Amino acid sequence: MTVKGRVLNPITGEGISNVPVIMYRSTLDYPSGSKRVKETTTDSDGYFEISKASLSKCYLTCHTTDVGDYYPIGWEKKDDVPLFDAFTISVKKGKTMHADYYAVPYGSLTLNIKNTSCFNSFDNIKIYFDGGPYDSRTFNPGLMTSLDGCIDIPGSPVKSSMGYKYFHWEVTKNSVTTTYYDTVFVNEGLTTILNVNY
């Protein structure tokens, strides 16, 4: 059985090097229920190939957290690769399979909230996180906060996976509600600032 593939950042297409890719065999002979039978690491461009003389009940895992601060997304299913879950694929006996593993690095996001033209203490803002691809669930989708009055809150950086993040907010002033939308891109190792001025 052979598995060929690549460990990469799906946003940039860049491979991730030196990542351990491990083949296990399911067995009742071991307390954990599995035995490590083969291991390899990705090359400088993120490619790997792992082979083993035919065994039954084998599966493959990948450990991007061993080589840096990455948010693991999981295996990208190809060639009818059976997935146990996003992080484990079943290896077919007697076949050469192709499977890629996705992971994205982290940056951080700062959310600053300021009522720049306060009408009165009944001013209200509701801020919502609408998600984004490869989201690390730093924020739960849906209503993040509801604030009243003349707000001026500088934020602090919060660790977040690389990629687009979508937000909207509803502002009510003088009994009139207006909705705003914004999208930010969190870059690897950098702090992205979202200013919610209303």
PDB file of N, CA, C and O in Angstrom, residues 2-3 8 44 46 63 70 72 90-91 97 102 105 115-116 119 121 139 144 147 157 160 165 175 178 191 198:
ATOM      1  N   THR A   2       0.480   2.223  -0.802  1.00  0.00           N
ATOM      2  CA  THR A   2       1.262   3.447  -0.948  1.00  0.00           C
ATOM      3  C   THR A   2       0.324   4.645  -0.915  1.00  0.00           C
ATOM      4  O   THR A   2      -0.737   4.614  -1.541  1.00  0.00           O
ATOM      5  N   VAL A   3       0.729   5.675  -0.199  1.00  0.00           N
ATOM      6  CA  VAL A   3      -0.004   6.944  -0.216  1.00  0.00           C
ATOM      7  C   VAL A   3       0.978   8.040  -0.608  1.00  0.00           C
ATOM      8  O   VAL A   3       2.054   8.158  -0.022  1.00  0.00           O
ATOM      9  N   LEU A   8       0.021  21.078   2.881  1.00  0.00           N
ATOM     10  CA  LEU A   8       0.138  22.439   2.370  1.00  0.00           C
ATOM     11  C   LEU A   8      -0.855  23.397   3.006  1.00  0.00           C
ATOM     12  O   LEU A   8      -1.847  22.986   3.610  1.00  0.00           O
ATOM     13  N   SER A  44      10.948  19.569   1.372  1.00  0.00           N
ATOM     14  CA  SER A  44      10.978  21.037   1.469  1.00  0.00           C
ATOM     15  C   SER A  44       9.773  21.702   0.807  1.00  0.00           C
ATOM     16  O   SER A  44       9.456  22.855   1.096  1.00  0.00           O
ATOM     17  N   GLY A  46       6.715  20.123   0.870  1.00  0.00           N
ATOM     18  CA  GLY A  46       5.532  19.555   1.505  1.00  0.00           C
ATOM     19  C   GLY A  46       5.093  18.203   0.975  1.00  0.00           C
ATOM     20  O   GLY A  46       4.096  17.653   1.437  1.00  0.00           O
ATOM     21  N   HIS A  63       0.810  15.371  11.453  1.00  0.00           N
ATOM     22  CA  HIS A  63       1.007  16.149  12.685  1.00  0.00           C
ATOM     23  C   HIS A  63       1.678  17.495  12.383  1.00  0.00           C
ATOM     24  O   HIS A  63       2.855  17.687  12.664  1.00  0.00           O
ATOM     25  N   TYR A  70       0.239  25.825  13.626  1.00  0.00           N
ATOM     26  CA  TYR A  70      -0.699  25.678  12.518  1.00  0.00           C
ATOM     27  C   TYR A  70      -2.067  25.257  13.029  1.00  0.00           C
ATOM     28  O   TYR A  70      -2.169  24.474  13.980  1.00  0.00           O
ATOM     29  N   PRO A  72      -4.847  22.891  12.115  1.00  0.00           N
ATOM     30  CA  PRO A  72      -5.041  21.753  11.216  1.00  0.00           C
ATOM     31  C   PRO A  72      -6.454  21.718  10.651  1.00  0.00           C
ATOM     32  O   PRO A  72      -7.428  21.790  11.401  1.00  0.00           O
ATOM     33  N   SER A  90      -8.253   6.132   5.865  1.00  0.00           N
ATOM     34  CA  SER A  90      -8.044   4.693   5.765  1.00  0.00           C
ATOM     35  C   SER A  90      -7.211   4.415   4.516  1.00  0.00           C
ATOM     36  O   SER A  90      -7.459   4.983   3.453  1.00  0.00           O
ATOM     37  N   VAL A  91      -6.209   3.549   4.655  1.00  0.00           N
ATOM     38  CA  VAL A  91      -5.323   3.212   3.534  1.00  0.00           C
ATOM     39  C   VAL A  91      -5.820   1.928   2.897  1.00  0.00           C
ATOM     40  O   VAL A  91      -6.012   0.918   3.566  1.00  0.00           O
ATOM     41  N   MET A  97      -2.654   5.473  -3.429  1.00  0.00           N
ATOM     42  CA  MET A  97      -3.647   6.509  -3.205  1.00  0.00           C
ATOM     43  C   MET A  97      -2.976   7.879  -3.210  1.00  0.00           C
ATOM     44  O   MET A  97      -1.781   7.997  -2.979  1.00  0.00           O
ATOM     45  N   TYR A 102      -4.370  19.633   4.680  1.00  0.00           N
ATOM     46  CA  TYR A 102      -4.393  21.088   4.745  1.00  0.00           C
ATOM     47  C   TYR A 102      -4.175  21.584   6.172  1.00  0.00           C
ATOM     48  O   TYR A 102      -4.730  21.027   7.128  1.00  0.00           O
ATOM     49  N   PRO A 105      -1.369  28.612   8.952  1.00  0.00           N
ATOM     50  CA  PRO A 105      -0.707  29.221  10.106  1.00  0.00           C
ATOM     51  C   PRO A 105      -1.631  30.230  10.778  1.00  0.00           C
ATOM     52  O   PRO A 105      -2.701  30.568  10.266  1.00  0.00           O
ATOM     53  N   ASN A 115     -18.041  54.366  19.023  1.00  0.00           N
ATOM     54  CA  ASN A 115     -19.198  55.153  18.610  1.00  0.00           C
ATOM     55  C   ASN A 115     -18.697  56.575  18.360  1.00  0.00           C
ATOM     56  O   ASN A 115     -18.494  57.352  19.287  1.00  0.00           O
ATOM     57  N   THR A 116     -18.498  56.905  17.094  1.00  0.00           N
ATOM     58  CA  THR A 116     -17.860  58.186  16.735  1.00  0.00           C
ATOM     59  C   THR A 116     -18.844  59.357  16.708  1.00  0.00           C
ATOM     60  O   THR A 116     -18.421  60.515  16.663  1.00  0.00           O
ATOM     61  N   PHE A 119     -25.337  59.493  19.822  1.00  0.00           N
ATOM     62  CA  PHE A 119     -26.584  60.250  19.898  1.00  0.00           C
ATOM     63  C   PHE A 119     -27.028  60.336  21.359  1.00  0.00           C
ATOM     64  O   PHE A 119     -27.280  61.416  21.877  1.00  0.00           O
ATOM     65  N   SER A 121     -27.482  57.547  25.274  1.00  0.00           N
ATOM     66  CA  SER A 121     -27.156  56.277  25.941  1.00  0.00           C
ATOM     67  C   SER A 121     -27.957  55.095  25.392  1.00  0.00           C
ATOM     68  O   SER A 121     -27.681  53.953  25.729  1.00  0.00           O
ATOM     69  N   PHE A 139     -13.689  32.886  17.086  1.00  0.00           N
ATOM     70  CA  PHE A 139     -14.983  33.478  17.424  1.00  0.00           C
ATOM     71  C   PHE A 139     -16.064  32.495  17.005  1.00  0.00           C
ATOM     72  O   PHE A 139     -15.957  31.861  15.960  1.00  0.00           O
ATOM     73  N   MET A 144     -21.698  38.316  18.505  1.00  0.00           N
ATOM     74  CA  MET A 144     -20.512  38.378  19.359  1.00  0.00           C
ATOM     75  C   MET A 144     -20.776  39.229  20.598  1.00  0.00           C
ATOM     76  O   MET A 144     -20.378  38.871  21.697  1.00  0.00           O
ATOM     77  N   LEU A 147     -23.825  46.182  22.591  1.00  0.00           N
ATOM     78  CA  LEU A 147     -23.347  47.260  23.464  1.00  0.00           C
ATOM     79  C   LEU A 147     -24.249  48.476  23.346  1.00  0.00           C
ATOM     80  O   LEU A 147     -24.717  48.819  22.255  1.00  0.00           O
ATOM     81  N   PRO A 157      -5.103  41.938  20.609  1.00  0.00           N
ATOM     82  CA  PRO A 157      -4.938  40.900  19.586  1.00  0.00           C
ATOM     83  C   PRO A 157      -5.408  39.541  20.080  1.00  0.00           C
ATOM     84  O   PRO A 157      -5.120  39.136  21.200  1.00  0.00           O
ATOM     85  N   SER A 160      -5.805  33.986  15.669  1.00  0.00           N
ATOM     86  CA  SER A 160      -6.802  33.565  14.693  1.00  0.00           C
ATOM     87  C   SER A 160      -6.107  32.916  13.504  1.00  0.00           C
ATOM     88  O   SER A 160      -4.986  33.305  13.141  1.00  0.00           O
ATOM     89  N   LYS A 165     -12.088  36.630   7.177  1.00  0.00           N
ATOM     90  CA  LYS A 165     -13.069  36.585   8.263  1.00  0.00           C
ATOM     91  C   LYS A 165     -14.154  37.614   7.920  1.00  0.00           C
ATOM     92  O   LYS A 165     -13.854  38.753   7.563  1.00  0.00           O
ATOM     93  N   SER A 175     -33.569  55.482  17.074  1.00  0.00           N
ATOM     94  CA  SER A 175     -34.594  54.530  16.604  1.00  0.00           C
ATOM     95  C   SER A 175     -34.438  54.115  15.142  1.00  0.00           C
ATOM     96  O   SER A 175     -35.359  53.535  14.557  1.00  0.00           O
ATOM     97  N   THR A 178     -29.216  50.554  11.086  1.00  0.00           N
ATOM     98  CA  THR A 178     -28.454  50.423   9.843  1.00  0.00           C
ATOM     99  C   THR A 178     -27.492  49.254   9.985  1.00  0.00           C
ATOM    100  O   THR A 178     -26.896  49.060  11.045  1.00  0.00           O
ATOM    101  N   THR A 191      -0.752  41.051  12.828  1.00  0.00           N
ATOM    102  CA  THR A 191      -1.996  41.445  13.481  1.00  0.00           C
ATOM    103  C   THR A 191      -2.834  42.254  12.510  1.00  0.00           C
ATOM    104  O   THR A 191      -2.374  43.257  11.966  1.00  0.00           O
ATOM    105  N   TYR A 198     -18.837  53.672  14.262  1.00  0.00           N
ATOM    106  CA  TYR A 198     -20.221  53.861  13.900  1.00  0.00           C
ATOM    107  C   TYR A 198     -20.773  55.133  14.500  1.00  0.00           C
ATOM    108  O   TYR A 198     -20.172  55.732  15.376  1.00  0.00           O
TER     109      TYR A 198
END
